[in-house]
Every structure is written in C-alpha cells, then in structure tokens.
Coordinates of C-alpha atoms in Angstrom, one line a residue:
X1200 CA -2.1 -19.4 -35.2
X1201 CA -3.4 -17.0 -33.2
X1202 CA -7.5 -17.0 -34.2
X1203 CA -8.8 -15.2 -30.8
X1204 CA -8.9 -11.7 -31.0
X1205 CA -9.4 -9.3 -27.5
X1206 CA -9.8 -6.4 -26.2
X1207 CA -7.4 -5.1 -23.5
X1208 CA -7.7 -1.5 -21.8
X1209 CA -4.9 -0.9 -19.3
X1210 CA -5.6 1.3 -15.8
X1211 CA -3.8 4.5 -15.7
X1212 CA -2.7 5.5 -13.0
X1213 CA -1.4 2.0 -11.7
X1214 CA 1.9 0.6 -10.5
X1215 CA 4.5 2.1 -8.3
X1216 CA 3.8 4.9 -6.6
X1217 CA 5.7 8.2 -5.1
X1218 CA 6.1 6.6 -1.6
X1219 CA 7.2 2.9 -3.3
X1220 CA 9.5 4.1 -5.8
X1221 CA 11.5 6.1 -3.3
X1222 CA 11.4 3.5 -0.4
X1223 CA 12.9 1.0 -3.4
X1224 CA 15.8 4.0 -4.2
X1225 CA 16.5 4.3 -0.5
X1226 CA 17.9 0.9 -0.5
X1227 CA 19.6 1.5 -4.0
X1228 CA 21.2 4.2 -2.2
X1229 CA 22.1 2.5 1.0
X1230 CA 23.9 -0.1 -1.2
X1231 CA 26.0 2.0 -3.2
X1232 CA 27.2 4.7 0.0
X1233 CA 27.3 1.9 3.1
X1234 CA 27.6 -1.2 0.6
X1235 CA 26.6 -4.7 0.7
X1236 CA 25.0 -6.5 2.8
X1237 CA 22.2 -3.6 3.9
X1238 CA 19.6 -4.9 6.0
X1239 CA 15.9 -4.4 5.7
X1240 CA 13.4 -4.6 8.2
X1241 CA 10.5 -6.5 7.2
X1242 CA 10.0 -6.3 3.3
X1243 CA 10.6 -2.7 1.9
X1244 CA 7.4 -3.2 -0.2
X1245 CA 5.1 -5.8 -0.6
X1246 CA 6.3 -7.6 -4.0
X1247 CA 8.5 -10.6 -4.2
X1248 CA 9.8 -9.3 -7.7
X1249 CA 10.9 -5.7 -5.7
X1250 CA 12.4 -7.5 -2.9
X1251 CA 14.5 -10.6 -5.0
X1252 CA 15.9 -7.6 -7.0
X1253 CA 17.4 -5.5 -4.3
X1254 CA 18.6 -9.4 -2.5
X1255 CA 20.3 -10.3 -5.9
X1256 CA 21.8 -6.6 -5.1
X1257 CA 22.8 -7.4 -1.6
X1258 CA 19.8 -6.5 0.5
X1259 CA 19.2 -8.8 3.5
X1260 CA 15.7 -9.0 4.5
X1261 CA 14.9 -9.4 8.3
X1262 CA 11.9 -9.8 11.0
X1263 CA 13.5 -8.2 13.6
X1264 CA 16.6 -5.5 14.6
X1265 CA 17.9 -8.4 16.7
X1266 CA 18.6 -9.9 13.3
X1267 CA 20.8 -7.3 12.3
X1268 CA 24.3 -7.0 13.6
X1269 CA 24.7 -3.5 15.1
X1270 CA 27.6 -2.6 13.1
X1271 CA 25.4 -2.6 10.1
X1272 CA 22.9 -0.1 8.2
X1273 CA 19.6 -1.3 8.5
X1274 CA 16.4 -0.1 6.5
X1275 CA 12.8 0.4 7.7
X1276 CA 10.5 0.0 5.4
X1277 CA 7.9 1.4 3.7
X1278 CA 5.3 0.9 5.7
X1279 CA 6.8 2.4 9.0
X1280 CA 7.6 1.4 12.0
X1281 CA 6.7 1.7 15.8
X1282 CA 8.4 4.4 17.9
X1283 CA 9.3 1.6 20.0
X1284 CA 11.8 0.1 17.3
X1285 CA 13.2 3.1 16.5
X1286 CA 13.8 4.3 19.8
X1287 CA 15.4 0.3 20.2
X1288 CA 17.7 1.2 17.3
X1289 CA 18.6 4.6 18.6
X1290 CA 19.5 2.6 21.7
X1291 CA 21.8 0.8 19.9
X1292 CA 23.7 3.3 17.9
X1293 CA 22.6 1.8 14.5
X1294 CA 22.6 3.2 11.4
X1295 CA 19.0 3.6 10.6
X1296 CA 17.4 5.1 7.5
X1297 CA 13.7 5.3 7.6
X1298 CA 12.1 4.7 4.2
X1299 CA 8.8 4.9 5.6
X1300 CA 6.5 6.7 3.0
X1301 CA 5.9 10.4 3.8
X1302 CA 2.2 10.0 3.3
X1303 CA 2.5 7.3 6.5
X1304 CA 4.7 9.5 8.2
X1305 CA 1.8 11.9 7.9
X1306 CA -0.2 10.0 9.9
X1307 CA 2.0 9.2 12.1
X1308 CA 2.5 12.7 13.5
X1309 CA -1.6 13.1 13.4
X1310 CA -1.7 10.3 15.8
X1311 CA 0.9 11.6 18.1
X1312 CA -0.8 15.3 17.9
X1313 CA -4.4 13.6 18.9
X1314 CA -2.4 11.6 21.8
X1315 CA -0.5 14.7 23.2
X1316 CA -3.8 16.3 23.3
X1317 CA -6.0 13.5 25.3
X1318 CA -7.6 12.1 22.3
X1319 CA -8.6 8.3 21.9
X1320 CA -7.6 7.8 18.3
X1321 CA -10.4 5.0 16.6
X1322 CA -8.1 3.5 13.5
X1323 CA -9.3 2.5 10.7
X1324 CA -7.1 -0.3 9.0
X1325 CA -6.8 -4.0 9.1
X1326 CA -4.8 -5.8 12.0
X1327 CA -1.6 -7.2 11.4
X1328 CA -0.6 -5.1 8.7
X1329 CA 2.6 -3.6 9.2
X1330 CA 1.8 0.1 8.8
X1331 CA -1.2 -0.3 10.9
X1332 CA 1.1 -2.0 13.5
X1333 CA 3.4 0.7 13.2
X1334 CA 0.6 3.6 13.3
X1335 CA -0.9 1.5 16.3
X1336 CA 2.7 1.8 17.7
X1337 CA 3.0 5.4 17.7
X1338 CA 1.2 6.0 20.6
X1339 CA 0.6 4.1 24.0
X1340 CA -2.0 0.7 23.2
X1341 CA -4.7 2.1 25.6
X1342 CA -4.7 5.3 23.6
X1343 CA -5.6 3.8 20.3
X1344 CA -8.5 1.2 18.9
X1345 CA -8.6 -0.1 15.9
X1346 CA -11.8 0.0 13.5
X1347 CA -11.8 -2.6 10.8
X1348 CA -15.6 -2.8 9.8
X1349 CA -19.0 -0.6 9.7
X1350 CA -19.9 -3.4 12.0
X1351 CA -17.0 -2.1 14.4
X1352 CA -18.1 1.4 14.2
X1353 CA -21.3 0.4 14.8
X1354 CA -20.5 -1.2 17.9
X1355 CA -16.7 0.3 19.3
X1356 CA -17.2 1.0 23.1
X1357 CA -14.4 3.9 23.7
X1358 CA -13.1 5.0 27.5
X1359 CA -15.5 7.5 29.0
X1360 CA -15.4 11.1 29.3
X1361 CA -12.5 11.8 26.8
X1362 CA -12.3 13.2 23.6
X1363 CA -12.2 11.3 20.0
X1364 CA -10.1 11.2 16.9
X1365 CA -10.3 9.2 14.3
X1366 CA -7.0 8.4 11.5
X1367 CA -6.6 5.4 8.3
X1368 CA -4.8 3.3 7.3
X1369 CA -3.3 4.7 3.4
X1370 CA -4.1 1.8 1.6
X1371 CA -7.9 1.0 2.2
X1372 CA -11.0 1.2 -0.6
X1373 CA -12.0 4.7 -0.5
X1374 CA -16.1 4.1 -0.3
X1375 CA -15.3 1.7 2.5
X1376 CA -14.0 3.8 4.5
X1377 CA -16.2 6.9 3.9
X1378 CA -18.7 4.7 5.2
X1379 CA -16.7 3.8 8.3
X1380 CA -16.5 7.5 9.1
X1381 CA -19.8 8.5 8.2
X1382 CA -20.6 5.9 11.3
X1383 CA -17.9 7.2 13.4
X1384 CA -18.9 11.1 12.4
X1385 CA -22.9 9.8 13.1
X1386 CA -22.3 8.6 16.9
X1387 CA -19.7 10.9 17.6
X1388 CA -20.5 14.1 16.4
X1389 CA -17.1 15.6 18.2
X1390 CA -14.8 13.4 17.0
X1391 CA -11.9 15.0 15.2
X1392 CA -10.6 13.9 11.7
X1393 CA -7.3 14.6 10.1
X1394 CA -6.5 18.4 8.4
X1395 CA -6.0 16.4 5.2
X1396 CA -7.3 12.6 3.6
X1397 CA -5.6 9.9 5.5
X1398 CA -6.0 7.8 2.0
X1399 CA -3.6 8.5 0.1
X1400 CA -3.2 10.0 -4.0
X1401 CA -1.9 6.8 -5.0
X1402 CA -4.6 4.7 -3.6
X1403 CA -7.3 7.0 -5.0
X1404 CA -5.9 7.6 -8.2
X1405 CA -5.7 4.0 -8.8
X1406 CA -8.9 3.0 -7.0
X1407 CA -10.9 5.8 -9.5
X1408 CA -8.8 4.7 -12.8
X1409 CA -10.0 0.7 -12.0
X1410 CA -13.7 2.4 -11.6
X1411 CA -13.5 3.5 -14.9
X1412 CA -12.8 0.8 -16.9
X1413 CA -14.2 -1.7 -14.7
X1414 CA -18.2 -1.4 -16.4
X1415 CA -16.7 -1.8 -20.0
X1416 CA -14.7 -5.0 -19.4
X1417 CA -15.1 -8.7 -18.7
X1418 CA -12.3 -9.9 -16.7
X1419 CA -10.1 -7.1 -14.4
X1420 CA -6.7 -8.4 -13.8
X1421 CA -4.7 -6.5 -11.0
X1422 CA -1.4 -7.2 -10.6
X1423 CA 0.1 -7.3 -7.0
X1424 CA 0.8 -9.6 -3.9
X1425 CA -1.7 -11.6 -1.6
X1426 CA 0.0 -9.3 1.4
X1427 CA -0.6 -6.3 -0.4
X1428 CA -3.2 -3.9 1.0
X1429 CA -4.0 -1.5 -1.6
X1430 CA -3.6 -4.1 -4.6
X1431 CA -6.5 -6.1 -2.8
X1432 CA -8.6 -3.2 -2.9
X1433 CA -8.6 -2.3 -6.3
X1434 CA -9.8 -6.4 -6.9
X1435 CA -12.8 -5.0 -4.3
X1436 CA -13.3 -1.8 -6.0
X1437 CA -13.2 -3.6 -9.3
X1438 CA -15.8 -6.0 -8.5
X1439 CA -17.7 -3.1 -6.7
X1440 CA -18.1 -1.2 -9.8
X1441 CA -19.6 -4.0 -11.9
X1442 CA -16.9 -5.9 -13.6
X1443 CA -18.1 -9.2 -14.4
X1444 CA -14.9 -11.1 -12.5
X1445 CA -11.7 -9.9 -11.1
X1446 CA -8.9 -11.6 -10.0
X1447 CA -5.4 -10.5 -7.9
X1448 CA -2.5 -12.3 -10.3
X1449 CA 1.3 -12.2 -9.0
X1450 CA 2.6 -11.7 -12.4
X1451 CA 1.8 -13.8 -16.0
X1452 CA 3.0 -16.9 -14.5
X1453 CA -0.3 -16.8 -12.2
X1454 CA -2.8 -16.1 -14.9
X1455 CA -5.5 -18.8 -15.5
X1456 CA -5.8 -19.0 -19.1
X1457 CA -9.3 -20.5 -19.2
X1458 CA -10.5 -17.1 -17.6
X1459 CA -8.8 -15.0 -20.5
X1460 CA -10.4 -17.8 -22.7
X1461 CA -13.8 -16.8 -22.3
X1462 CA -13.4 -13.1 -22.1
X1463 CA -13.6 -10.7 -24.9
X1464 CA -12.2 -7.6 -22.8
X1465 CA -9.7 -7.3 -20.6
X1466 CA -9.4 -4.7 -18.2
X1467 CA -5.2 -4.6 -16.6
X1468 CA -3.9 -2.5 -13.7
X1469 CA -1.3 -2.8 -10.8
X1470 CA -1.0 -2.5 -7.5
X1471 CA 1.5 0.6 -6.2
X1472 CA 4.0 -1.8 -5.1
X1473 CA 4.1 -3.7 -8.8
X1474 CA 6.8 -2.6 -11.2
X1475 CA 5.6 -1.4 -14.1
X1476 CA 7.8 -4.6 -15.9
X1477 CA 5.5 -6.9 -14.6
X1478 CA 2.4 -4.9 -16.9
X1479 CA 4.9 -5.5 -20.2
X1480 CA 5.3 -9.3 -19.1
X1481 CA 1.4 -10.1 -18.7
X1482 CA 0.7 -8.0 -21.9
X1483 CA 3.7 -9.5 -23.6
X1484 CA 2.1 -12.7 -22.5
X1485 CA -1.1 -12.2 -23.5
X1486 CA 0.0 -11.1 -27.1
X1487 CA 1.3 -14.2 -27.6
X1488 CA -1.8 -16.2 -27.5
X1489 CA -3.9 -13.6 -28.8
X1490 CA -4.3 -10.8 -31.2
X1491 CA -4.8 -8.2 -29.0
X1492 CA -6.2 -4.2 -28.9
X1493 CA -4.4 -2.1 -26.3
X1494 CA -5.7 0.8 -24.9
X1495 CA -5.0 3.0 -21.7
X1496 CA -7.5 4.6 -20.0
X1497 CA -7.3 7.4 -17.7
X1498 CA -5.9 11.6 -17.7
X1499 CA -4.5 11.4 -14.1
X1500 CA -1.0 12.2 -14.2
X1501 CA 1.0 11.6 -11.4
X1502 CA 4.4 13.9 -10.7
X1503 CA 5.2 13.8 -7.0
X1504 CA 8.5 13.3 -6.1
X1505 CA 9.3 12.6 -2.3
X1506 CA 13.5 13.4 -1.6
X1507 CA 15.4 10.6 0.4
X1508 CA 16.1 10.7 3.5
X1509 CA 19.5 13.0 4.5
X1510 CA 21.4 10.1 6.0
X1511 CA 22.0 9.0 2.0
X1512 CA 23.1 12.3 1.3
X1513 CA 26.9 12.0 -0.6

C-alpha cells in the first residue's frame, strides 16, 4: 500500500535537444538509404539507451576510421570531429556524413576565422571531451590553448605580441563560464569573443529551467550519462542554486531509493542527450512506490529544427 505521498515538479525544457535529435535521425537515415551495418565514429550522443537502440538497428560503433572498412558509410558524431579526420576520410573516398550539431559546427568556423586571422584562440571546455578535441582540432595545436578553470584564466601564459580570441565549449554551466571570460575580458582587454554565445539554447534553456525549481525541491534528479557534459552541469547548477542534494541517475534502475525516502519533493530533468522515455520510466517508477503530485515547470518552448545533412537526401 502505497502510504508515502510526494511531490514531484518536472524541468521543462529538458531532454533531447535540436542538435541530438537530428544527429540520432542522421543515422536513422543512413540505415534506411545505405543499410545495415552503418558505422559511427565514436558514440553519436552520449547515452547508452540512444546508442543500444540504433546497434539493435544495425549501427556499429567505432574509435577510429581505421575501424571502418572503406567500402562503408560511416557517421561522425555529434560532437564533431577534427579537420584532420575528415580530411583522413576524404583521403579515403568514404562515404562520410557529418552529424556534428550545427551549434558546434558554429564554432568550429569561429575558430578557423580567429586562426586565418593570427589570433591565439584561449578555449574554454574540459580536456578530453570529444567536441573539445574536435574544436581543439580545427586549427594547428600551437594556435589554440585550452582554459578549463578561473584558476587557468588567472594564470594562462599566451605567445607574445599576437592577438587574442577566446571560444566554448557548447555544453558548460553558463555562470562558470561568464566568470571565465570576465577573467579573460579583465587581463586582456583586446581579446575578441564570438558574434554570437558559444553556449548553446539547449544548454541554457535547461540550465535556467533546473534554476527554477531547484530552491522549491529536496532532492534534484537529472537524468543523463557520467560522460555527458551538459547533463553534469545541470547536477552543478542544481546544487548551485540551493537544492538541498542532487544526484546524476542513468535511468530508474540507478535511483537510490533511500534518497527518494526521505524527500518530500522531487525536482526531475534530463540531460539533452536523454530520451524523453527515460523521464516516463523514472516517473512511472516512482508512482509505483508512491502517491505522487506531478507538476512541470517552466514556459520555454523549444522549436528549432536543424535539416540533415544533403548526403541523406532520397
């Protein structure tokens, strides 16, 4: 008999984004026009559920192009790629389609246009994830640093007597990096930013939605993978904005009951790269142990639409 009753307010914004959803329809896409097996570079998002889907579908998921025999299509994915392994597969005479998001793509093309014109780009992002290896990789390694901390920007020594730029990684905590540029903007007063926020909607819709709840609820649970950027943030920004505890959970199969025990609301959202069927399964999950109040918070409505790429064109 279910005795407890609770509270829970689900983010909105949350889950897939514009970028994600189409990077997961590229490889739909690829399947049905080249068919199986495709070959993806590196996971095409970062969720397991997302990338056992589109393997039960005939997806092959690799480290490296030399993994991939030439004869087949093979997928970047999401999070872009270096120029260097696209120029590799060029070489090759693949069949490449690049399901890198457009927002990455973006800048991508920022960091070239600061290189072409003698600028030391300072990157902000976290090393060793893959788009910041691939936005590292546009560009030759002694023309780019990456930034990780205020402490960094504090303290980055860049080569003398040229001129500065500074680009993000899409996926980082909005007030983090405003204070990483604030530094950047403070000790060089020259140093040129991108025409447009490096950060993208997604990540700041979803970062503000958590915000909102986050001072009305006990627990926060985020859905979204250890190796995923932005889902990590939102557990930051979360915890940040005064929420009691929060916690980054897989799907319901990772939630510690003993937490949900002792909370009386329950805030929910999901990283960009979570399905939204993962959301119905924790809910669904937390219904049965529990009478539970739903609510969604939050206006934003999201409509962009990014076209794939014209390779998958019929």
């Amino acid at each position: 008999m279910k005795t407890s009753r609770k509270k829970l307010t689900i983010a909105a914004p949350r889950g897939f984004c514009a970028g994600v959803d189409r990077a997961v329809r590229i490889v739909e896409v690829a399947l049905e026009k080249f068919g199986v097996p495709v070959y993806v570079r590196h996971e095409i998002v970062h969720n397991k559920t997302v990338v056992d889907g589109l393997a039960a579908q005939g997806a092959i998921f690799v480290d490296e192009l030399d993994d991939v025999p030439t004869d087949a299509p093979v997928v970047f994915s999401a999070h872009g790629v270096a120029r260097a392994v696209v120029d590799e597969a060029e070489r090759r005479n693949m069949i490449a389609v690049d399901a890198t998001c457009p927002l990455v793509t973006k800048v991508h093309i920022e960091t070239r246009r600061h290189a072409d014109n003698h600028r030391h780009i300072l990157l902000i992002g976290h090393a060793g994830h893959p788009e910041v290896e691939g936005t590292m990789g546009q560009v030759n390694p002694d023309e780019v640093t990456l930034i990780e901390t205020v402490d960094d920007a504090r303290h980055v020594t860049p080569p003398e007597g040229v001129d500065l730029a500074f680009a993000t990684q899409t996926t980082l905590s909005v007030d983090d990096t405003a204070e990483i540029i604030s530094v950047l903007q403070f000790r060089f007063p020259d140093i040129s930013g991108p025409r447009g926020e490096d950060i993208c909607y997604a990540t700041t819709n979803r970062q503000k939605a958590v915000k909102d709840i986050a001072g009305a609820v006990d627990l926060m649970l985020v859905i979204g993978a250890e190796n995923s950027s932005n889902s990590k943030r939102l557990v930051e920004v979360a915890k940040l904005a005064g929420v009691k505890a929060a916690f980054l959970i897989a799907d319901k199969d990772a939630i510690d009951w003993s937490l949900i025990d002792e909370a009386d609301h329950i805030g929910l959202s999901a990283g960009a790269s979570a399905p939204e069927t993962l959301v119905e399964d924790v809910v669904a999950a937390l219904r049965q142990r529990y009478q539970i109040d739903v609510s969604e918070h939050g206006k934003i409505r999201e409509t962009v639409n990014f076209k794939l790429p014209a390779i998958l064109a019929s």
